[in-house]
Short mmCIF file of C-alpha atoms and ligand atoms in Angstrom, two decimals:
data_model
loop_
_atom_site.label_atom_id
_atom_site.label_comp_id
_atom_site.label_asym_id
_atom_site.label_seq_id
_atom_site.Cartn_x
_atom_site.Cartn_y
_atom_site.Cartn_z
CA MET A 1 14.16 12.41 -33.55
CA THR A 2 11.50 12.97 -30.44
CA GLU A 3 11.71 9.26 -28.73
CA THR A 4 8.06 7.41 -27.57
CA PHE A 5 7.11 5.25 -25.39
CA THR A 6 4.17 2.82 -26.84
CA GLY A 7 3.65 -0.13 -23.42
CA SER A 8 0.88 0.58 -21.36
CA PHE A 9 1.70 1.59 -17.08
CA THR A 10 -1.29 -0.22 -16.18
CA GLN A 11 -0.29 -4.22 -17.68
CA GLN A 12 0.55 -6.05 -15.35
CA GLU A 13 1.78 -9.94 -15.79
CA PRO A 14 -0.65 -12.42 -16.78
CA ILE A 15 -1.16 -15.36 -13.46
CA PRO A 16 1.90 -17.49 -12.53
CA GLN A 17 1.28 -20.85 -14.53
CA ALA A 18 0.80 -22.50 -11.21
CA GLY A 19 -1.56 -19.78 -10.69
CA ILE A 20 -4.20 -20.73 -13.11
CA GLU A 21 -4.27 -24.54 -12.25
CA ALA A 22 -4.57 -23.93 -8.76
CA ALA A 23 -7.90 -21.66 -9.77
CA MET A 24 -9.18 -24.35 -12.12
CA ALA A 25 -8.72 -27.07 -9.31
CA VAL A 26 -10.78 -24.85 -7.48
CA LEU A 27 -13.71 -24.36 -9.84
CA ASN A 28 -13.41 -27.78 -10.91
CA HIS A 29 -14.35 -29.35 -7.13
CA GLY A 30 -16.55 -25.76 -6.73
CA ARG A 31 -15.68 -25.50 -2.70
CA LEU A 32 -14.54 -21.72 -3.38
CA HIS A 33 -16.06 -20.73 0.50
CA ARG A 34 -13.85 -20.74 3.08
CA TYR A 35 -15.23 -23.14 5.48
CA ASN A 36 -16.65 -25.43 2.65
CA THR A 37 -13.82 -28.16 2.92
CA HIS A 38 -14.14 -31.86 2.25
CA GLY A 39 -13.01 -33.99 4.99
CA ASP A 40 -9.88 -33.30 6.31
CA GLU A 41 -8.85 -30.97 2.93
CA ILE A 42 -7.18 -28.13 4.51
CA ALA A 43 -9.11 -25.17 2.73
CA GLU A 44 -6.49 -22.51 0.42
CA THR A 45 -7.40 -19.38 2.52
CA ALA A 46 -5.91 -21.21 5.48
CA LEU A 47 -2.46 -22.22 3.64
CA LEU A 48 -2.40 -18.61 2.26
CA GLU A 49 -2.58 -17.81 6.30
CA GLU A 50 -0.35 -19.78 7.28
CA GLU A 51 2.19 -19.58 4.20
CA PHE A 52 1.92 -15.21 4.05
CA ALA A 53 2.91 -15.77 8.01
CA ALA A 54 5.47 -17.40 7.81
CA LEU A 55 6.53 -15.36 5.09
CA THR A 56 6.77 -12.03 7.80
CA GLY A 57 7.12 -14.18 10.47
CA ALA A 58 4.25 -13.26 12.06
CA LYS A 59 2.27 -15.37 14.45
CA TYR A 60 -1.37 -15.09 12.92
CA CYS A 61 -3.09 -14.03 9.21
CA LEU A 62 -5.71 -13.69 8.03
CA ALA A 63 -7.34 -13.17 4.39
CA VAL A 64 -9.98 -10.93 4.04
CA ALA A 65 -11.50 -9.17 0.44
CA SER A 66 -9.73 -6.42 0.49
CA GLY A 67 -7.30 -3.64 1.42
CA GLY A 68 -9.87 -1.43 3.05
CA TYR A 69 -11.39 -4.30 4.55
CA ALA A 70 -8.31 -5.20 6.17
CA MET A 71 -7.96 -1.68 7.82
CA THR A 72 -11.52 -1.21 8.83
CA THR A 73 -11.28 -4.58 10.81
CA ALA A 74 -7.81 -3.33 12.11
CA LEU A 75 -9.32 -0.76 13.55
CA ARG A 76 -11.80 -2.39 15.09
CA ALA A 77 -10.04 -5.49 16.66
CA CYS A 78 -7.91 -2.62 18.39
CA GLY A 79 -11.56 -0.67 20.13
CA VAL A 80 -11.79 2.16 17.14
CA GLY A 81 -14.78 3.32 17.08
CA HIS A 82 -17.43 5.77 16.38
CA GLY A 83 -15.94 9.61 17.39
CA ASP A 84 -12.60 8.89 18.30
CA ARG A 85 -9.84 10.34 16.36
CA VAL A 86 -7.15 9.13 13.83
CA LEU A 87 -3.38 10.33 13.38
CA THR A 88 -2.52 9.67 9.64
CA ASN A 89 -0.95 10.18 6.50
CA ALA A 90 -1.91 13.21 4.80
CA PHE A 91 -0.01 12.16 1.72
CA THR A 92 -2.10 8.74 0.83
CA LEU A 93 -4.73 7.06 -1.06
CA ALA A 94 -8.81 7.54 -0.16
CA PRO A 95 -9.34 4.15 1.10
CA VAL A 96 -6.65 4.57 3.93
CA PRO A 97 -8.53 7.69 5.10
CA GLY A 98 -11.81 6.18 4.26
CA ALA A 99 -11.01 3.06 6.69
CA ILE A 100 -11.59 5.32 8.93
CA ALA A 101 -15.04 6.65 8.05
CA ALA A 102 -15.89 3.60 7.35
CA VAL A 103 -15.89 3.03 12.00
CA GLY A 104 -17.42 6.01 12.54
CA ALA A 105 -14.21 7.92 13.31
CA THR A 106 -12.41 10.81 11.86
CA PRO A 107 -8.87 11.23 9.88
CA VAL A 108 -5.98 13.29 11.93
CA PHE A 109 -3.75 14.07 9.28
CA VAL A 110 0.41 14.20 9.60
CA GLY A 111 2.39 16.33 6.96
CA VAL A 112 4.55 15.12 4.42
CA THR A 113 8.49 15.17 3.82
CA ASP A 114 10.38 16.17 1.15
CA ASN A 115 11.28 11.96 0.98
CA LEU A 116 7.67 11.56 1.21
CA LEU A 117 7.89 10.30 4.34
CA ILE A 118 5.43 11.00 7.37
CA ASP A 119 7.30 13.88 9.44
CA LEU A 120 8.09 12.53 13.12
CA ASP A 121 8.39 16.58 13.78
CA ASP A 122 4.45 16.50 13.18
CA LEU A 123 3.72 13.57 14.52
CA ALA A 124 5.12 14.14 17.39
CA ALA A 125 2.87 17.35 18.09
CA LYS A 126 -0.52 15.42 17.30
CA LEU A 127 0.39 11.52 19.11
CA ASP A 128 -1.94 13.37 21.99
CA GLN A 129 -5.08 13.60 19.32
CA ALA A 130 -5.77 10.73 19.23
CA GLN A 131 -4.85 6.19 21.03
CA VAL A 132 -4.18 5.01 16.96
CA LEU A 133 -1.71 5.79 14.31
CA LEU A 134 -3.14 4.78 10.71
CA LEU A 135 0.47 4.85 9.08
CA SER A 136 0.54 4.57 5.23
CA HIS A 137 3.67 3.59 3.58
CA MET A 138 2.71 5.44 1.06
CA ARG A 139 4.01 4.30 -2.41
CA GLY A 140 6.82 2.22 -0.81
CA HIS A 141 8.88 5.11 1.48
CA ILE A 142 9.34 3.37 4.50
CA CYS A 143 10.43 6.03 7.64
CA ASP A 144 12.45 5.40 10.21
CA MET A 145 10.55 2.57 11.82
CA GLU A 146 12.78 2.69 15.37
CA ALA A 147 12.05 6.32 15.47
CA LEU A 148 8.23 6.24 14.85
CA MET A 149 8.08 3.39 16.83
CA ALA A 150 8.98 4.84 20.05
CA LEU A 151 7.36 8.11 19.59
CA CYS A 152 4.10 5.75 19.26
CA ASP A 153 4.97 3.81 22.65
CA ALA A 154 6.21 6.67 24.41
CA ALA A 155 2.67 8.43 24.38
CA GLY A 156 0.43 4.88 24.38
CA VAL A 157 -0.22 4.88 20.74
CA THR A 158 -1.40 2.54 18.47
CA VAL A 159 0.11 1.54 15.40
CA ILE A 160 -1.65 -0.42 12.31
CA GLU A 161 0.72 -0.27 9.67
CA ASP A 162 -0.93 0.43 5.73
CA CYS A 163 1.22 -2.16 3.50
CA ALA A 164 -0.36 -1.39 -0.23
CA HIS A 165 2.99 -1.25 -1.12
CA THR A 166 4.82 -2.38 0.91
CA MET A 167 4.00 -6.33 0.83
CA GLY A 168 7.85 -7.69 0.62
CA ALA A 169 9.95 -4.37 2.09
CA HIS A 170 11.25 -4.17 5.48
CA TRP A 171 13.23 -1.43 7.27
CA ASN A 172 16.21 -2.28 8.86
CA GLY A 173 15.56 -6.13 8.67
CA THR A 174 12.09 -5.98 10.36
CA PRO A 175 9.68 -6.90 7.33
CA SER A 176 6.74 -3.80 6.82
CA GLY A 177 4.18 -4.84 8.75
CA ARG A 178 5.58 -6.44 11.55
CA TRP A 179 6.44 -3.46 13.78
CA GLY A 180 2.81 -2.23 14.56
CA LYS A 181 0.05 -4.08 15.69
CA PHE A 182 -1.44 -5.45 12.68
CA GLY A 183 -0.11 -4.76 8.93
CA CYS A 184 -2.40 -4.27 7.07
CA TYR A 185 -1.85 -5.58 2.85
CA SER A 186 -4.36 -5.80 -0.68
CA THR A 187 -4.00 -8.17 -3.12
CA GLN A 188 -5.91 -6.14 -5.68
CA THR A 189 -4.63 -6.00 -9.36
CA TYR A 190 -2.05 -3.16 -9.24
CA LYS A 191 -0.53 -4.60 -5.50
CA HIS A 192 2.61 -6.54 -4.98
CA VAL A 193 0.17 -9.77 -5.85
CA ASN A 194 -3.27 -9.64 -8.08
CA SER A 195 -6.16 -11.85 -6.89
CA GLY A 196 -8.08 -8.91 -8.72
CA GLU A 197 -9.48 -7.81 -4.98
CA GLY A 198 -8.16 -9.41 -1.21
CA GLY A 199 -6.54 -8.36 1.23
CA LEU A 200 -4.72 -9.41 4.10
CA LEU A 201 -3.80 -8.74 8.00
CA ILE A 202 -0.72 -10.17 10.39
CA GLY A 203 -0.38 -9.64 14.02
CA ASP A 204 0.88 -11.43 16.64
CA ASP A 205 -1.39 -9.83 19.65
CA ALA A 206 -3.87 -13.06 19.88
CA GLU A 207 -7.09 -11.25 21.43
CA ALA A 208 -7.05 -8.62 18.81
CA MET A 209 -6.69 -11.07 15.79
CA ALA A 210 -9.25 -13.11 17.43
CA ARG A 211 -11.60 -10.92 17.25
CA ALA A 212 -10.31 -9.74 13.86
CA ILE A 213 -11.62 -13.81 12.67
CA MET A 214 -14.10 -13.17 14.37
CA LEU A 215 -15.35 -9.97 12.51
CA SER A 216 -14.34 -10.89 9.23
CA GLY A 217 -17.84 -13.68 9.33
CA SER A 218 -15.68 -16.42 10.65
CA TYR A 219 -19.47 -18.08 12.36
CA MET A 220 -17.30 -20.10 14.48
CA LEU A 221 -15.62 -22.37 11.84
CA PHE A 222 -12.65 -20.23 13.44
CA GLU A 223 -10.82 -23.39 14.31
CA ARG A 224 -10.57 -24.12 10.77
CA HIS A 225 -8.06 -21.53 10.48
CA ARG A 226 -4.39 -22.29 10.71
CA ALA A 227 -2.23 -19.06 11.25
CA ALA A 228 -5.02 -18.35 14.33
CA PRO A 229 -4.50 -17.87 18.26
CA PRO A 230 -5.85 -21.34 20.16
CA PRO A 231 -9.78 -22.01 20.30
CA GLU A 232 -9.68 -20.58 23.74
CA THR A 233 -8.54 -17.55 22.64
CA PHE A 234 -12.19 -17.09 21.81
CA ALA A 235 -13.89 -17.93 25.06
CA GLN A 236 -15.54 -14.18 25.26
CA ILE A 237 -14.33 -12.72 21.80
CA LYS A 238 -17.18 -14.96 20.37
CA TYR A 239 -20.17 -13.22 21.69
CA GLU A 240 -18.88 -10.19 22.00
CA THR A 241 -17.83 -9.89 18.06
CA PRO A 242 -20.20 -8.80 15.81
CA ASN A 243 -19.83 -10.34 12.15
CA ILE A 244 -18.93 -7.82 9.55
CA SER A 245 -18.35 -10.73 7.20
CA GLY A 246 -15.42 -9.24 4.50
CA ARG A 247 -13.47 -12.78 4.42
CA MET A 248 -11.26 -14.04 1.56
CA ASP A 249 -12.24 -16.81 -0.98
CA ASN A 250 -10.14 -20.09 -2.09
CA LEU A 251 -10.13 -18.58 -5.62
CA ARG A 252 -8.27 -15.75 -4.58
CA ALA A 253 -6.56 -17.67 -2.29
CA ALA A 254 -5.50 -20.35 -5.06
CA ILE A 255 -3.96 -17.75 -7.37
CA LEU A 256 -2.21 -16.29 -4.50
CA ARG A 257 -0.49 -18.56 -3.32
CA PRO A 258 2.24 -18.94 -6.62
CA GLN A 259 2.30 -15.54 -6.95
CA LEU A 260 3.36 -15.73 -2.98
CA ALA A 261 5.93 -18.05 -3.81
CA ASP A 262 7.38 -16.12 -5.98
CA LEU A 263 6.91 -12.73 -4.29
CA GLN A 264 11.07 -12.33 -3.58
CA THR A 265 12.44 -12.25 -7.47
CA GLN A 266 9.35 -9.58 -8.56
CA CYS A 267 10.56 -7.64 -5.33
CA ASP A 268 14.17 -7.76 -7.20
CA ARG A 269 12.63 -7.18 -10.61
CA TRP A 270 11.08 -4.01 -9.42
CA ASN A 271 13.75 -2.80 -7.77
CA ALA A 272 16.26 -3.06 -11.21
CA LEU A 273 13.67 -0.72 -12.75
CA TYR A 274 13.37 1.57 -10.55
CA ARG A 275 17.36 2.06 -10.89
CA VAL A 276 17.13 2.13 -14.59
CA VAL A 277 14.44 5.03 -14.06
CA GLU A 278 16.17 6.82 -11.31
CA GLY A 279 19.52 6.82 -12.68
CA GLY A 280 18.20 8.32 -15.74
CA LEU A 281 16.83 11.26 -13.69
CA ARG A 282 19.17 11.54 -11.68
CA ASP A 283 21.12 15.36 -11.96
CA THR A 284 18.29 16.68 -13.98
CA PRO A 285 18.04 20.59 -12.68
CA GLY A 286 14.81 21.09 -11.25
CA LEU A 287 14.39 17.29 -11.20
CA THR A 288 14.19 16.65 -6.58
CA LEU A 289 14.98 12.23 -6.13
CA THR A 290 13.93 11.57 -2.75
CA HIS A 291 16.59 9.93 -0.84
CA ARG A 292 16.30 5.96 0.90
CA PRO A 293 18.60 5.27 3.07
CA ALA A 294 20.14 2.17 2.93
CA ALA A 295 17.73 0.74 6.21
CA GLU A 296 14.92 1.03 3.72
CA GLY A 297 14.45 -3.08 1.51
CA PHE A 298 11.86 -0.92 -0.37
CA VAL A 299 10.01 -2.52 -3.43
CA ALA A 300 9.66 -0.26 -5.71
CA SER A 301 6.58 -0.71 -7.92
CA SER A 302 5.84 2.68 -8.92
CA PHE A 303 8.44 5.81 -8.62
CA GLN A 304 7.85 9.29 -7.35
CA PHE A 305 10.20 13.08 -8.46
CA LEU A 306 9.70 16.26 -7.23
CA LEU A 307 9.22 19.45 -9.07
CA LEU A 308 9.70 21.24 -6.13
CA ASP A 309 8.84 25.25 -6.15
CA TRP A 310 7.08 24.95 -9.54
CA PRO A 311 4.81 26.65 -10.95
CA ALA A 312 1.26 24.91 -12.01
CA GLU A 313 1.74 25.25 -14.84
CA ALA A 314 5.11 24.15 -15.77
CA VAL A 315 4.18 21.00 -13.95
CA GLN A 316 1.40 20.90 -16.10
CA ARG A 317 3.31 21.02 -19.12
CA VAL A 318 6.25 18.57 -18.32
CA ILE A 319 2.76 16.37 -17.82
CA GLN A 320 1.65 16.96 -21.12
CA GLY A 321 5.04 17.08 -23.29
CA CYS A 322 5.03 13.14 -21.50
CA PHE A 323 1.74 11.64 -21.89
CA ARG A 324 2.17 13.04 -25.86
CA ARG A 325 5.14 10.47 -25.82
CA GLY A 326 3.72 7.67 -24.20
CA VAL A 327 4.57 8.56 -20.79
CA GLU A 328 1.21 8.60 -18.05
CA LEU A 329 2.71 10.83 -15.00
CA LYS A 330 -0.06 11.08 -12.22
CA TRP A 331 0.38 14.82 -9.96
CA PHE A 332 -0.33 14.88 -6.27
CA GLY A 333 -0.27 18.95 -6.48
CA GLY A 334 -3.74 18.73 -8.60
CA SER A 335 -6.87 21.06 -7.00
CA GLU A 336 -9.18 18.20 -8.46
CA PRO A 337 -8.82 14.92 -7.27
CA ALA A 338 -8.34 13.18 -10.28
CA GLY A 339 -8.26 9.05 -10.31
CA PHE A 340 -6.07 7.67 -7.61
CA THR A 341 -4.37 11.06 -7.34
CA SER A 342 -6.63 12.63 -4.76
CA ARG A 343 -5.22 15.15 -1.15
CA TYR A 344 -5.89 15.09 1.91
CA ASP A 345 -7.93 18.43 2.09
CA SER A 346 -9.74 16.99 -0.61
CA TRP A 347 -11.26 14.34 1.79
CA ARG A 348 -13.78 17.18 2.89
CA TYR A 349 -15.63 14.82 4.95
CA ALA A 350 -12.90 14.38 7.47
CA ALA A 351 -12.91 18.58 7.14
CA PRO A 352 -9.00 18.37 7.29
CA ASP A 353 -6.34 21.16 9.13
CA PRO A 354 -4.55 23.03 6.73
CA LEU A 355 -0.60 21.71 6.54
CA PRO A 356 1.18 24.35 4.29
CA GLN A 357 4.50 22.51 4.48
CA SER A 358 2.86 19.38 3.35
CA ASP A 359 0.79 21.57 0.60
CA ARG A 360 4.04 22.77 -0.89
CA ILE A 361 5.34 19.17 -1.11
CA LEU A 362 2.48 17.54 -2.31
CA ALA A 363 2.07 20.26 -5.28
CA GLY A 364 5.59 18.93 -6.57
CA ILE A 365 4.53 15.06 -6.51
CA ILE A 366 5.04 13.49 -9.60
CA ASP A 367 4.31 9.11 -9.34
CA MET A 368 4.63 7.06 -12.07
CA ARG A 369 3.46 3.03 -12.11
CA LEU A 370 6.39 0.16 -13.09
CA PRO A 371 4.29 -2.26 -13.75
CA LEU A 372 6.96 -5.46 -14.08
CA THR A 373 5.79 -6.07 -18.14
CA PHE A 374 8.11 -3.24 -18.69
CA THR A 375 11.69 -4.79 -18.79
CA PRO A 376 15.06 -1.80 -17.85
CA GLU A 377 14.83 -0.78 -21.74
CA ASP A 378 11.77 0.64 -21.45
CA CYS A 379 13.08 2.29 -17.83
CA ALA A 380 15.54 4.04 -19.81
CA LEU A 381 13.23 4.93 -22.46
CA ILE A 382 10.82 6.36 -20.02
CA ALA A 383 13.49 8.13 -18.04
CA ARG A 384 14.63 10.04 -21.50
CA ILE A 385 11.48 11.18 -21.96
CA ILE A 386 11.12 12.40 -18.85
CA ARG A 387 14.01 13.71 -18.09
CA ASP A 388 13.90 15.77 -21.93
CA GLU A 389 9.82 17.39 -20.90
CA VAL A 390 11.58 18.83 -17.91
CA GLU A 391 14.23 19.97 -19.19
CA LYS A 392 12.78 21.65 -21.56
CA ALA A 393 9.90 23.31 -19.33
CA PHE A 394 12.16 24.02 -16.81
CA SER A 395 14.22 26.26 -19.00
CA THR A 396 10.47 28.09 -19.80
CA ARG A 397 9.61 28.30 -16.70
CA GLN A 398 9.27 31.10 -15.23
CA SER A 399 8.36 32.97 -18.32
C1 LIG B 401 -4.56 0.18 -2.48
C2 LIG B 401 -4.89 0.53 -0.98
C3 LIG B 401 -5.18 0.33 -0.17
C4 LIG B 401 -6.62 -0.55 0.07
O1 LIG B 401 -6.33 -1.59 -0.84
P1 LIG B 401 -7.92 -2.23 -1.28
O2 LIG B 401 -7.82 -3.26 -1.83
O3 LIG B 401 -8.39 -1.40 -2.50
O4 LIG B 401 -8.92 -1.60 -0.59
C5 LIG B 401 -4.70 0.67 1.17
N1 LIG B 401 -3.79 1.89 0.95
C6 LIG B 401 -3.26 1.94 0.12
C7 LIG B 401 -2.12 3.26 0.15
C8 LIG B 401 -3.51 1.71 -1.17
O5 LIG B 401 -3.04 2.12 -2.36
#
């Protein structure tokens, strides 16, 4: 019998009841703008920032309109501007080079290893080309952060972390987002907490965060923030920093706060699903799993494997075979950008240099979401289907 799967790869869980109730309270009083507070009321947005700072151990936190906005704000707050070059991952999603382009800078792409990590040798060779690295922990794969920071510190390169896929994750006990000058998070529907759209920025550098707060459109109301540097930090910065509005509102913050409280439970559930898929795919001929060292405290809201050195048409047979059986796989090797799976060489505005070693890896990367609406039984079935389709395609691969 040919098994099929009928679940949806894009269906997230509902907003928790506590989030719905908090959202209703905001809707009922109508004070959605973060600086629209009554008496000594503390805005939901300010509370969210305080709670996320506490959760990550950061001194400061700023809630913003999107993950992309968090990244452009971090870049601007670090002084990146027109004509600058910024190092970033070749294996990432379009909003990352897009954030670099948004501030008038040019991305310089660093290669990807077969464990889907930034290639530290390629990084070392390119550190003299830029003052900032926008490091994308793409699909939750976290590189050796001690090694990366040692390289960047020695070269005087500032690190900004894109943590869109690593909220709740850590390397060797230090949360992702706490290694660089800024950690940038997204709270849009497909990330680890869901407010439709939204972003968070964390960091310990008082002046950089004061600039970020001014940039986000705080007018002169920065004293209403709680996870913010002291008012004297803003003395000069408030005159020197343009307002580029991108605030979060109280409705989104209200929806997010109960989700943050549940984050650890959700991370554990994601990893349990991941282990089921991983176990089901282990030792499949032709299929390469990524190695994940013990220091990598990942949160697997998605799953990747490699069909390394497979001809394109054989990869396509796997994808189509799985699709017919209800399993939606995405391929990073396609020559045309499709959905979210665009490749570095399709970001032509950046005029990227070729990365032949990375091209070989990208050509084999298969990607799949693991929404928490899946059960472990669903994941076991999905793994059986993938395994079956990979085995079929592998046996006829050379023909
Ligand atoms: C989603 C995402 C972002 C940006 O988030 P938005 O909130 O959609 O702007 C950044 N980096 C990566 C890798 C992402 O997947």
